[in-house]
XYZ file of C-alpha atoms in Angstrom:
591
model
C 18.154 11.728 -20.992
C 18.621 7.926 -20.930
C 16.669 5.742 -22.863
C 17.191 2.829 -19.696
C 17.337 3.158 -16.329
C 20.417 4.695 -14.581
C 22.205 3.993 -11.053
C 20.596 5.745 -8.301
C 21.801 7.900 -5.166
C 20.764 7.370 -1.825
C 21.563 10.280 0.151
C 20.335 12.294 3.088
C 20.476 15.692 4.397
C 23.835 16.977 5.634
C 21.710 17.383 9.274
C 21.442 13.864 9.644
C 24.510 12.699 8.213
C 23.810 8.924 9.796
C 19.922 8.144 8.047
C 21.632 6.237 4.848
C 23.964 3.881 7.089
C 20.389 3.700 9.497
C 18.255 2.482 5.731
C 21.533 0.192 5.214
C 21.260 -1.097 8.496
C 17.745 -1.942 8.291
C 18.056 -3.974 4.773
C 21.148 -5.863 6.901
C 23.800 -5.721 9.692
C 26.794 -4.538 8.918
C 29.453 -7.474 8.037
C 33.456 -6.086 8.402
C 35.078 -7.025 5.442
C 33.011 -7.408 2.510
C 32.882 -6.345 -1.082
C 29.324 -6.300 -1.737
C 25.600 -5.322 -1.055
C 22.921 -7.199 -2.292
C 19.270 -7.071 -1.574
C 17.084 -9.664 -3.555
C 13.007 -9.218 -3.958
C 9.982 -10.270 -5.683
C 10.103 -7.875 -8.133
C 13.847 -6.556 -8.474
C 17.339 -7.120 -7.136
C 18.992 -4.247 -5.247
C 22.422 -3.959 -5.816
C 24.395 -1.243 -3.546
C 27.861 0.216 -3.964
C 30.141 2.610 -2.612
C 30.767 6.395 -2.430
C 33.922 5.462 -4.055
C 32.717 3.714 -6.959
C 30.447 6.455 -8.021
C 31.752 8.091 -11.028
C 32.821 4.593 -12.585
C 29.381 2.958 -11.920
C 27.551 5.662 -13.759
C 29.838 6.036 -16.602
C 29.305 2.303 -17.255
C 25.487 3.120 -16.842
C 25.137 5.752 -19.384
C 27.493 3.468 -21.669
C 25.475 0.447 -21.666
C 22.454 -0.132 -24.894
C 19.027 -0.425 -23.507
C 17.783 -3.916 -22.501
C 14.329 -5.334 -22.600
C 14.653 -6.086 -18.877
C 16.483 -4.454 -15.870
C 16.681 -7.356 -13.291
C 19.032 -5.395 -11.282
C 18.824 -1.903 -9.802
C 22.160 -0.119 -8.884
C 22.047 2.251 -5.815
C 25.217 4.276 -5.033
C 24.980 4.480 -0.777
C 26.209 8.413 0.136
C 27.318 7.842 3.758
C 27.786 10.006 6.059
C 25.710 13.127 4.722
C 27.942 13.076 1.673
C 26.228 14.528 -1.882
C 27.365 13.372 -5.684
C 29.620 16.131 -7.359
C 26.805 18.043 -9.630
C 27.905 16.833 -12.811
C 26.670 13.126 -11.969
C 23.013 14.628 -11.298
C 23.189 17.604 -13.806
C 19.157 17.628 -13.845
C 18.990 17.690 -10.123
C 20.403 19.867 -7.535
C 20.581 17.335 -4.470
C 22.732 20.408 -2.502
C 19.777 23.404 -3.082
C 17.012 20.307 -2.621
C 18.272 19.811 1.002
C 18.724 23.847 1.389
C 15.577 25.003 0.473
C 14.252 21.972 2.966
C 16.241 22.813 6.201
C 14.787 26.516 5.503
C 11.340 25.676 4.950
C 10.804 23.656 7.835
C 11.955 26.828 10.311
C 8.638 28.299 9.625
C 6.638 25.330 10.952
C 6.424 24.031 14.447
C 7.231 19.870 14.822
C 5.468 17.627 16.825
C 8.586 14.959 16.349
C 11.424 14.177 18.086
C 13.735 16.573 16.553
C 16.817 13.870 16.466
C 14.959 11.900 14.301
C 14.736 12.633 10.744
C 11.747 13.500 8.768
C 9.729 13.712 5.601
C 12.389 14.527 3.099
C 15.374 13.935 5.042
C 16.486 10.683 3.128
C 15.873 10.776 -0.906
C 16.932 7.798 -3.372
C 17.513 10.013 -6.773
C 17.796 8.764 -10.217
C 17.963 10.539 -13.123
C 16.315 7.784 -15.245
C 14.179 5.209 -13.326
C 11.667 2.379 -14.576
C 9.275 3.553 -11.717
C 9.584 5.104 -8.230
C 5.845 4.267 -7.475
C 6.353 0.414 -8.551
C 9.677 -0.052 -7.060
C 8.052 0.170 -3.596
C 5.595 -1.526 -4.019
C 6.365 -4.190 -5.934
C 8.869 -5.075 -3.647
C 7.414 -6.072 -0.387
C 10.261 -7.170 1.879
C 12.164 -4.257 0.772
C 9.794 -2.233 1.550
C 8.928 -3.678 4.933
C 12.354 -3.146 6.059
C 12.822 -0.192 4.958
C 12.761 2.675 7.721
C 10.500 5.629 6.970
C 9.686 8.193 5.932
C 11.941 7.807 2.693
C 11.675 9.706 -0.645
C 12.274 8.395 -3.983
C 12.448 10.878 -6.843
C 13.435 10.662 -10.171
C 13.736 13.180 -13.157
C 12.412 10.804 -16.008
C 10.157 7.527 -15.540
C 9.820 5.129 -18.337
C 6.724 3.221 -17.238
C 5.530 6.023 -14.617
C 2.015 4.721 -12.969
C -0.918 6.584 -12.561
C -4.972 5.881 -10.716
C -6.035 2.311 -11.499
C -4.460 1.097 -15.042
C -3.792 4.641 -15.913
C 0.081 5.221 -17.301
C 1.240 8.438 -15.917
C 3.310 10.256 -19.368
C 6.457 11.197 -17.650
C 7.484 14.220 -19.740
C 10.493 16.675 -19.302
C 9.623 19.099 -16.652
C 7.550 17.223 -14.359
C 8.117 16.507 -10.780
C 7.478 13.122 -9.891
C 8.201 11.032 -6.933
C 7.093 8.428 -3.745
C 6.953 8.824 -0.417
C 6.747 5.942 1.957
C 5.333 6.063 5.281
C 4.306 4.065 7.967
C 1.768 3.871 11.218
C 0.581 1.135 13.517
C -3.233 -0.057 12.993
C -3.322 -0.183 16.871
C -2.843 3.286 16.969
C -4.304 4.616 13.364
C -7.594 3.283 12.275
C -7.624 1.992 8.625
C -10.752 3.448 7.413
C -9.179 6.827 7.823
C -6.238 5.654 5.198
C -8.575 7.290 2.746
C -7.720 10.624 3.815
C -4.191 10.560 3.204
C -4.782 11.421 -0.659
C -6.377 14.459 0.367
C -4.047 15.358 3.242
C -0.874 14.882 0.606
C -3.065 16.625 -2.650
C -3.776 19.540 0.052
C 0.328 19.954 1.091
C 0.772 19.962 -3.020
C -1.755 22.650 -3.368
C -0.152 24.786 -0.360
C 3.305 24.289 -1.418
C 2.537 25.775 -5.017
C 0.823 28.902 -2.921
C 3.680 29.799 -1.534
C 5.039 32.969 -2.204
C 8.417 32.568 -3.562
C 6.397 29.646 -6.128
C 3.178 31.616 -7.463
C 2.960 34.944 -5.249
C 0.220 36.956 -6.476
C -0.564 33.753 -9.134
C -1.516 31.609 -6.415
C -5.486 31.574 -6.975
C -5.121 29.994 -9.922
C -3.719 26.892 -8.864
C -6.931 24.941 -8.081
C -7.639 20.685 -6.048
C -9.738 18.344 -7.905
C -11.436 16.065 -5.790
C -10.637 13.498 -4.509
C -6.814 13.800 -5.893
C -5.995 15.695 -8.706
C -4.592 19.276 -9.301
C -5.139 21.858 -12.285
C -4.628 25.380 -12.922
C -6.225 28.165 -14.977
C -3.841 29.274 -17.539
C -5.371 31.973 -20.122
C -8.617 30.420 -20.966
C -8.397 27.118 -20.710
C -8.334 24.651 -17.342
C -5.965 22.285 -17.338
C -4.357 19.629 -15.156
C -1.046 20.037 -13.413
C -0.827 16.865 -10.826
C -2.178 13.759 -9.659
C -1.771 11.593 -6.159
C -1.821 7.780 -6.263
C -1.670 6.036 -3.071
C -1.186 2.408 -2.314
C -1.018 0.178 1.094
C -0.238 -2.696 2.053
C -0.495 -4.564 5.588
C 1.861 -6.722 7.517
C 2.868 -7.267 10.993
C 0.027 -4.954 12.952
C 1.167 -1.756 10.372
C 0.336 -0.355 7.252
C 3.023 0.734 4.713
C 1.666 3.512 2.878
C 2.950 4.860 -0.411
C 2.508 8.031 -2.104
C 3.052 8.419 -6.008
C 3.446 11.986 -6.376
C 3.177 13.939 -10.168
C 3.710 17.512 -10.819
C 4.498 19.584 -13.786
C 6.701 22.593 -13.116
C 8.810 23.386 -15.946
C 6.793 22.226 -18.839
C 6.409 24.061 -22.127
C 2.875 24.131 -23.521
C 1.080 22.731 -24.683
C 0.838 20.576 -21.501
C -0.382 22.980 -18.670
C 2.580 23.969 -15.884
C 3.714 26.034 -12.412
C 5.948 28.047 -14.992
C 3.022 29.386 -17.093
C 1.360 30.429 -14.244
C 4.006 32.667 -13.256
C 7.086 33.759 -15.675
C 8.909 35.685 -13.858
C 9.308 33.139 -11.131
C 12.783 31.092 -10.766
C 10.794 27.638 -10.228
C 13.355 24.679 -10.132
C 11.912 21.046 -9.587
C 14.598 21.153 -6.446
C 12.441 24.239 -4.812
C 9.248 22.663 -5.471
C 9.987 19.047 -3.917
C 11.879 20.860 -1.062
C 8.276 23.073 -0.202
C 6.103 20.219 -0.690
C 7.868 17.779 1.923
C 8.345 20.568 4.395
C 4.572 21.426 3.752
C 2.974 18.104 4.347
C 5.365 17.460 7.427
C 3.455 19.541 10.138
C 0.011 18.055 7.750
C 1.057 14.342 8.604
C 2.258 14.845 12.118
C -1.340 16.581 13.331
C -3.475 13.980 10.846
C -1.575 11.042 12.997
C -1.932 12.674 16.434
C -5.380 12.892 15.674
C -5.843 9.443 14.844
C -6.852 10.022 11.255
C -9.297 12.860 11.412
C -9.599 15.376 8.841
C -11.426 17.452 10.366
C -8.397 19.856 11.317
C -8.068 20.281 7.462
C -11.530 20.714 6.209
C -11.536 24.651 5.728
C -8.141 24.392 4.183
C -9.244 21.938 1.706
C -12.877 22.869 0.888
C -14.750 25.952 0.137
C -17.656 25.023 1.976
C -19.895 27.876 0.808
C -19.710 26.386 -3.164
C -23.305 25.231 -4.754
C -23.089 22.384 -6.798
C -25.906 20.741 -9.141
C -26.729 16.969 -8.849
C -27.692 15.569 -12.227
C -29.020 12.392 -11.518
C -32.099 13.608 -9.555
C -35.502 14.555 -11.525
C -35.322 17.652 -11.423
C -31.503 18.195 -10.884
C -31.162 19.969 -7.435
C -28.666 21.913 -6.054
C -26.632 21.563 -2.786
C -24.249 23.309 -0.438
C -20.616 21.476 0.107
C -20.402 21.613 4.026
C -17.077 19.285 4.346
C -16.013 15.727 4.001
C -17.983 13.121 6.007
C -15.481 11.289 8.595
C -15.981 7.780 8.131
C -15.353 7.487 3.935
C -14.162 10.945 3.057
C -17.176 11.340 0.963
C -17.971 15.269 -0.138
C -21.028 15.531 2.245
C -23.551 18.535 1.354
C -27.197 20.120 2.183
C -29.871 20.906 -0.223
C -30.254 24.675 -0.720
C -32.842 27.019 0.492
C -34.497 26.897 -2.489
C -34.672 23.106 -2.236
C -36.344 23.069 0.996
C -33.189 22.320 2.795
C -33.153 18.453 4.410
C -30.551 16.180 5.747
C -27.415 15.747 4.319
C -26.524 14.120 0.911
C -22.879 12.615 0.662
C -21.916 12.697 -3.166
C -18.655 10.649 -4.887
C -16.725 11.847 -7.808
C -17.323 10.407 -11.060
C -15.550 8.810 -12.706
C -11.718 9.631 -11.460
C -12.490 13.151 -10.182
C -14.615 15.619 -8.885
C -14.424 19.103 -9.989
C -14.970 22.505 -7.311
C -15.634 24.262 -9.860
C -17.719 22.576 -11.922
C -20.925 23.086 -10.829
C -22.420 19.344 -11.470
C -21.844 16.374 -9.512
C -23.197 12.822 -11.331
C -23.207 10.187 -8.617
C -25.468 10.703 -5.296
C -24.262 8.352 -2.208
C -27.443 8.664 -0.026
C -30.644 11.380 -0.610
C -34.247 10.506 -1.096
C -35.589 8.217 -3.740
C -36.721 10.136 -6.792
C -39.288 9.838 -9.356
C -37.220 8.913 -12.044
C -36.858 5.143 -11.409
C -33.722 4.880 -14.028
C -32.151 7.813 -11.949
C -33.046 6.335 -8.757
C -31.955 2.312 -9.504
C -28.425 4.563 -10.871
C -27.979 6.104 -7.370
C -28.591 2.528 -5.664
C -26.163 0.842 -8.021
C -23.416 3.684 -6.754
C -24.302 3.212 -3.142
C -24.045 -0.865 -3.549
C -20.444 -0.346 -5.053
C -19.566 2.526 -2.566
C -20.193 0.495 0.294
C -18.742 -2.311 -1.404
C -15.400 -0.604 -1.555
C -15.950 0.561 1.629
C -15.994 -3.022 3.115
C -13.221 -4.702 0.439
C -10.743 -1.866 1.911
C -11.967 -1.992 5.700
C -12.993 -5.752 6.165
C -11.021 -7.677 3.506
C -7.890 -6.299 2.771
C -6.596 -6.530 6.255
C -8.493 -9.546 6.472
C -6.018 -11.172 3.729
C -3.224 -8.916 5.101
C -3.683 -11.090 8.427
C -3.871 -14.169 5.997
C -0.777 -13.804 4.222
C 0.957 -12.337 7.119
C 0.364 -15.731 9.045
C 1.172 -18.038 6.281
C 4.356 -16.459 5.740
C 5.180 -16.704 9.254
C 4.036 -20.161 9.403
C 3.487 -21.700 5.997
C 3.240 -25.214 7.437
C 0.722 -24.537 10.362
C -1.398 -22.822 7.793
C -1.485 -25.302 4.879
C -2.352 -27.524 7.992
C -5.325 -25.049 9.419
C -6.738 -24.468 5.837
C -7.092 -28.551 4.783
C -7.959 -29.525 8.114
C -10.775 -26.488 8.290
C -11.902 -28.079 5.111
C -12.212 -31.538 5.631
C -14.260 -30.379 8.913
C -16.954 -29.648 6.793
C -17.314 -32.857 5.817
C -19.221 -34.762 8.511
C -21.336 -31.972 9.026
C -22.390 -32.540 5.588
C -23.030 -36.275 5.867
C -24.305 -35.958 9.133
C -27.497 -33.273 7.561
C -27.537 -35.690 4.387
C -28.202 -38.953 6.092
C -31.332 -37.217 8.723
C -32.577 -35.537 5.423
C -33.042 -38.867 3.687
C -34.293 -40.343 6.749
C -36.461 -37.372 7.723
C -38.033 -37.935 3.486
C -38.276 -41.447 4.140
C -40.044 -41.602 7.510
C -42.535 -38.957 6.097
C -43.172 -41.278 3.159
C -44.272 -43.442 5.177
C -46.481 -41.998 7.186
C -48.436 -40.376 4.709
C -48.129 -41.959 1.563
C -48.807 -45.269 2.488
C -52.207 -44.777 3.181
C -50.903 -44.965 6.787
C -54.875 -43.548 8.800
C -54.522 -40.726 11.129
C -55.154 -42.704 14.324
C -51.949 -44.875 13.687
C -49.820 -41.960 12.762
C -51.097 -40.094 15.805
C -49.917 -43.081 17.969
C -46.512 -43.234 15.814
C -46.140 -39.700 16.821
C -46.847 -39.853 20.862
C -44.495 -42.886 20.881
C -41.546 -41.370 18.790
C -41.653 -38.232 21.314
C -41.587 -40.525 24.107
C -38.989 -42.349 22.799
C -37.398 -39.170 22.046
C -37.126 -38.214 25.599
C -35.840 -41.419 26.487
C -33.246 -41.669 23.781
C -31.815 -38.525 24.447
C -29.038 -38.861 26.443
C -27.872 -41.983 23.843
C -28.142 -39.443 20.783
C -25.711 -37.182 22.391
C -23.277 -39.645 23.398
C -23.611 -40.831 19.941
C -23.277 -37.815 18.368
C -20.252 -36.727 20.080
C -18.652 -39.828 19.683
C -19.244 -39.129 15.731
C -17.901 -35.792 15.692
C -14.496 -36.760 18.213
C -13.754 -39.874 15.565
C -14.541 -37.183 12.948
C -12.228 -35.036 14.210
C -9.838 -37.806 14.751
C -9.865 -38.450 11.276
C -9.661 -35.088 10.005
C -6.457 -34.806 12.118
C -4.817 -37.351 10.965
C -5.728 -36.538 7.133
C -4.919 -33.131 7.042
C -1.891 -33.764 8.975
C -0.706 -36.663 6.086
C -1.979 -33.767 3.300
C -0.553 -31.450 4.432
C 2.902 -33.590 4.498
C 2.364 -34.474 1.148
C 2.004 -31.219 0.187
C 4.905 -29.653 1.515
C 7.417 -32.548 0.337
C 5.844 -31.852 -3.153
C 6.285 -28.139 -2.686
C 9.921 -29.129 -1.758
C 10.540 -31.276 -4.509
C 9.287 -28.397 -7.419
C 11.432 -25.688 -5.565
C 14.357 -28.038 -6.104
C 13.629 -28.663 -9.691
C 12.878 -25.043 -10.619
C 16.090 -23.722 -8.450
C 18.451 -26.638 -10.287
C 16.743 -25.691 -13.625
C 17.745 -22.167 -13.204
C 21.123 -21.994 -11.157
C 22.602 -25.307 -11.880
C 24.185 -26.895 -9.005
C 24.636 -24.001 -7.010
C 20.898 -24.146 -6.871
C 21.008 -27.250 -4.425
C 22.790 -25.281 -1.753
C 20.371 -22.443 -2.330
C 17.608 -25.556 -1.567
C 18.784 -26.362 1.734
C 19.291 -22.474 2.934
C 15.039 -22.049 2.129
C 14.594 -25.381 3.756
C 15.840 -24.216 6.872
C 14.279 -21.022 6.841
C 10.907 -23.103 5.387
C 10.596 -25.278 8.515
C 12.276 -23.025 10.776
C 10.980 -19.628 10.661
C 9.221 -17.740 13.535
C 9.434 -15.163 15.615
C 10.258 -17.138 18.652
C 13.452 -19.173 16.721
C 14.650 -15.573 15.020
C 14.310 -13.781 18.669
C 16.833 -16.869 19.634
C 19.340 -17.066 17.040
C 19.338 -13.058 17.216
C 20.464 -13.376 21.128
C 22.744 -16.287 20.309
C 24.313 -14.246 17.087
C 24.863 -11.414 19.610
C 26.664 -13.430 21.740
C 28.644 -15.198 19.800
C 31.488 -12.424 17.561
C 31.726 -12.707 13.864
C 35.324 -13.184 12.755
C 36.311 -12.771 9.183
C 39.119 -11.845 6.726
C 38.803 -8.862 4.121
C 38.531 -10.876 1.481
C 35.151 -12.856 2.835
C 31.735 -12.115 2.263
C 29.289 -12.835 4.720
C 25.636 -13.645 3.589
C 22.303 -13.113 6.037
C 19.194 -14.840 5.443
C 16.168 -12.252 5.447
C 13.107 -13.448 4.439
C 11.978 -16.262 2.989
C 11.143 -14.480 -0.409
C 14.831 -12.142 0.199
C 18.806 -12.955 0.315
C 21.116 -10.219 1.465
C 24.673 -9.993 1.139
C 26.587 -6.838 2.928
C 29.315 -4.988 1.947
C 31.001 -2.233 4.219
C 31.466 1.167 2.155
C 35.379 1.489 1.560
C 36.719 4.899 1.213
C-alpha cells in the first residue's frame, strides 16, 4: 500500500444513483461550464474531479514521493450510481460492498422514507487516507454542509485516531471507517448523545453475530463497556474494535461522528473475526455492508424515541452478571440491572448477600469496563464507607463525573451557541462582549466609593470617642433623612447608571471599531504576505462577506440569484462564496 495518501471515490449505491450529485450540490450549486471543483476548509482543501479523469488522477497519485504535508485532498465524484473499474480499488470491492447492503437491509423493517437514502448508501473510499475520523471533523464547514448520513472508509490510515490522545495502529486487515450523522437539538436531547457509542458498539457486536460472519463462533465475540470490543480466541482475551465519537454544534443541530475500528482479516498475533472462525469467507466489504445495515433500524428507533436506550438494554447487557466493587471496605458485590437514562452510567443493586439497598451507578475505569471481569474500580453514588481514603476516592470520581456531565450538557452547547453567533455576526458580538465588559465597571465604582464612605462614616462614629447619646441622635436623624432623601437617591442613581450606559455605548462602539479595522488591516497583511497581489482581491471578497453576512442578506441575494439567470461560456469558471472560513469553485462532471 501507499506510503501517502491516495485520491478518493465518492460513490453511492446503484439504488440511488442521484446521492453524489445531492453531496455535490450541497458543498455548491451547480455552475454550467466549468473545469473545476474546489472546496477550501480549516483544516484541508477538497479538490473534486471527474468520472472521466479517474484512471489518470490515480496513476499520478501512486506516482508521486511522499510529502511531509498533504494540503490538498483529491476526490474522484462517481455520478450517477457509477463504480471505479476494480483494478483502481483492488483492496476494496465497492460492487459486493453495495450488494451485500441492499440484501441485508431486506431483513429489517425501516422507519424512513424509503426514497431517501440511508446509512451506507453514500461511501467516500480511499485506499490510503491521512484520517477518515479527522477529516470530518477537522473540517467544520465541510462538514456542516455536508448531507447525511455519509460513510467514509478507507483500507489504510496513516495517523488513524483513537479515545482521547490515543493513536489508533491502522494495520493490514482492519476495518476502519466514519460515519456522520445528524439530528436537531429541538427534537433530540443532548444528554442522550452519550448513548450513541453504545447504540453503534451494540450494531458492531450484532453484525459480527451474524450467521454468515461467526455462525456457531458467535459467543465469543464479546462488548467492553462503554465502547470497546474483544473476543476470546484460544486462551487468551483480546481486543478486536473500538468506537470514538465526536460532536459538534451549530445552527440548532448536532453533527455527530462515528470513528469506527475493526479487525477482520488480521494474522496473529493481533486478535481478529478470521481467527474466530476459519472456515468463514470474511471480506472487509461483507463486514462494513452488515454493520451499516445493522445499526440502521438501531438509529432510526434510538431517534424516534428521543434518545432512550431503554429499547436496547437487554440486547446490550446481561443484566443477571455479579460484579465486585473494589473501592469499598470490604469490596461488595452487585447485580448489573441496565444503564441509568440520564448519563448512561452501568447502574446496579447490591446482592442478597449484601443486604440488598438502592441502586449504585458505577463508571468504567480508566477507558473501559469489562462484563466479564468481575471487578469494577470507580463507584458513582453508594453509601460512605469506613475507609476514608476509599471513600474521599469515590467523591473525587463523582466530582469529575458530574463535572463531565455539566462541561458536555451545559457548556459545550453553551460555546456552540457562542461561536455559532459570532460567526453569524462577528461585529455585533465583538460589540456585545466589550460593551458587557465595560458594564461592569460602574457597578464596581459605584460599591467602591459607598464602601469607603460606609469605613469612613463608621470611623467616625466610633473611633472618635464620638458618646453613645450623640451617635444615637446621628442615627435617628440619618434614617429620617433617609426617608426624605429617597426619592433624590434614585433619581441620582439612575441618572448615574443612564450616563454610564451612555458611555459604555459609545466606548464599546469606538472599540469595537478599532478592533475590527485592526482585524482588517492584519488579514490584509497576512493574505498579501502569502498570495501576493492576488491576495488583495481575496481581501475585499471576506470584507464583504465580513460586514455583510446574515441570514436575512443570504435569504435575499439567494431570491435575487434565483431570479436573475447565470450566463457563461465553457471556458469560465464561476466562483461562490460559502462561508466566511470556505471558498468554492464548481465544476460540472464532463463525460
Amino acid at each position: 500500500m501507499a506510503s501517502h495518501p491516495l485520491p478518493q471515490f465518492l460513490t453511492s449505491n446503484p439504488s440511488t444513483p442521484s446521492a453524489v450529485a445531492s453531496v455535490l450540490d450541497s458543498l455548491a450549486s451547480p455552475n454550467v461550464g466549468s473545469q473545476l471543483t474546489e472546496f477550501v476548509d480549516k483544516h484541508d482543501t477538497f479538490r473534486f474531479y471527474p468520472f472521466s479523469d479517474r484512471v489518470e488522477i490515480l496513476r499520478e497519485a501512486r506516482s508521486q514521493s511522499p510529502q511531509e504535508e498533504q494540503p490538498v485532498r483529491s476526490i474522484i465524484a462517481c455520478l450517477d450510481g457509477r463504480l471505479p473499474e476494480r483494478g483502481l480499488t483492488p483492496l476494496f470491492d465497492l460492487g459486493l460492498y453495495y450488494q451485500v447492503l441492499s440484501e441485508a437491509r431486506k431483513q429489517y423493517e425501516s422507519l424512513l422514507d424509503p426514497d431517501a437514502w440511508a446509512i451506507g448508501d453514500v461511501l467516500l473510499y480511499g485506499e490510503t487516507v491521512t484520517s477518515t475520523q479527522t477529516m470530518l471533523e477537522k473540517n467544520p464547514a465541510f462538514l456542516s454542509k455536508l448531507i447525511p448520513p455519509f460513510v467514509s472508509l478507507a483500507t489504510q490510515q496513516l495517523t488513524g485516531r483513537g479515545r482521547g490522545t490515543n493513536v489508533w495502529y491502522s494495520p493490514s486487515g482492519c476495518l476502519q471507517f466514519s460515519l456522520h450523522l445528524r439530528v436537531p437539538l429541538s427534537e433530540f436531547p443532548a444528554n442522550k448523545l452519550v448513548f450513541i457509542q453504545y447504540l453503534f458498539a451494540l450494531a458492531v457486536s450484532e453484525a459480527c453475530r451474524e450467521d454468515s460472519v461467526l455462525g456457531v463462533h458467535a459467543g465469543q465475540v464479546k462488548l467492553k463497556w462503554p465502547n470497546d470490543l474483544y473476543a476470546f480466541i484460544g486462551d487468551e482475551k483480546k481486543k478486536i474494535g473500538g468506537i470514538l465519537v465526536n460532536t459538534s454544534f451549530m445552527d440548532g443541530k448536532v453533527d455527530i461522528v462515528i470513528g469506527c475500528g475493526l479487525n477482520v482479516l488480521n494474522p496473529p498475533p493481533l486478535g481478529s473475526l478470521s481467527q474466530l472462525s476459519p472456515g468463514q469467507n470474511l471480506s472487509m466489504e461483507r463486514i462494513a455492508a452488515l454493520i451499516m445495515a445493522r445499526f440502521k433500524p438501531f438509529w432510526e428507533l434510538f431517534v424516534q424515541e428521543r434518545g432512550s436506550f431503554e429499547p436496547f438494554n437487554k440486547l446490550y447487557l446481561d443484566s443477571n452478571q455479579v460484579i465486585t466493587l473494589t473501592t469499598t471496605n470490604p469490596p461488595k458485590t452487585v447485580r448489573i440491572v441496565g444503564i441509568t437514562p440520564d448519563h448512561g452510567l452501568l447502574r446496579t443493586v447490591p446482592t442478597e448477600k449484601e443486604g440488598g439497598g438502592g441502586f449504585v451507578d458505577i463508571q468504567p475505569d480508566l477507558n473501559s469496563f469489562d462484563f466479564v471481569q468481575d471487578m469494577s474500580h470507580h463507584q458513582a453514588s453508594g453509601q460512605p464507607q469506613d475507609d476514608l481514603a476509599a471513600y474521599f476516592k469515590n467523591s473525587v470520581s463523582t466530582v469529575h463525573l458530574y463535572a463531565d456531565n455539566f462541561e458536555h450538557d451545559v457548556v459545550k452547547p453553551a460555546f456552540a451557541s457562542s461561536h455559532m453567533f459570532f460567526k453569524e455576526r462577528p461585529i455585533t458580538a465583538t460589540f456585545v462582549a466589550i460593551f458587557s465588559l465595560l458594564s461592569f465597571l460602574p457597578v464596581l465604582s459605584f460599591v467602591s466609593v459607598q464602601r469607603s464612605y460606609s469605613t469612613l462614616y463608621a470611623s467616625y462614629i466610633f473611633e472618635s470617642g464620638t458618646s453613645l447619646f450623640v451617635a444615637v441622635a446621628v442615627v435617628t436623624f440619618a434614617l429620617l433623612a433617609m426617608v426624605l432623601a429617597c426619592g433624590l437617591a434614585l433619581i441620582a442613581f439612575l441618572s448615574f447608571l443612564l450616563f454610564a450606559l451612555f458611555v459604555n455605548f459609545f466606548t464599546a462602539l469606538f472599540i469595537t471599531g478599532l478592533v475590527t479595522f485592526a482585524y482588517l488591516l492584519l488579514r490584509l497583511a497576512m493574505l498579501v504576505r502569502e498570495q501576493g497581489s492576488a491576495g488583495v482581491s481575496h481581501w475585499v471578497a471576506e470584507i464583504q462577506d465580513f460586514l455583510l453576512h446574515s441570514p436575512s442578506v443570504n435569504r435575499a441575494y439567494a431570491a435575487l440569484q434565483s431570479r436573475s439567470p447565470m450566463h457563461g461560456s465553457d471556458s469560465e469558471t464561476i466562483v461562490a462564496q460559502a462561508t466566511p472560513a470556505s471558498t468554492i469553485a464548481y465544476v460540472k462532471d464532463e463525460k
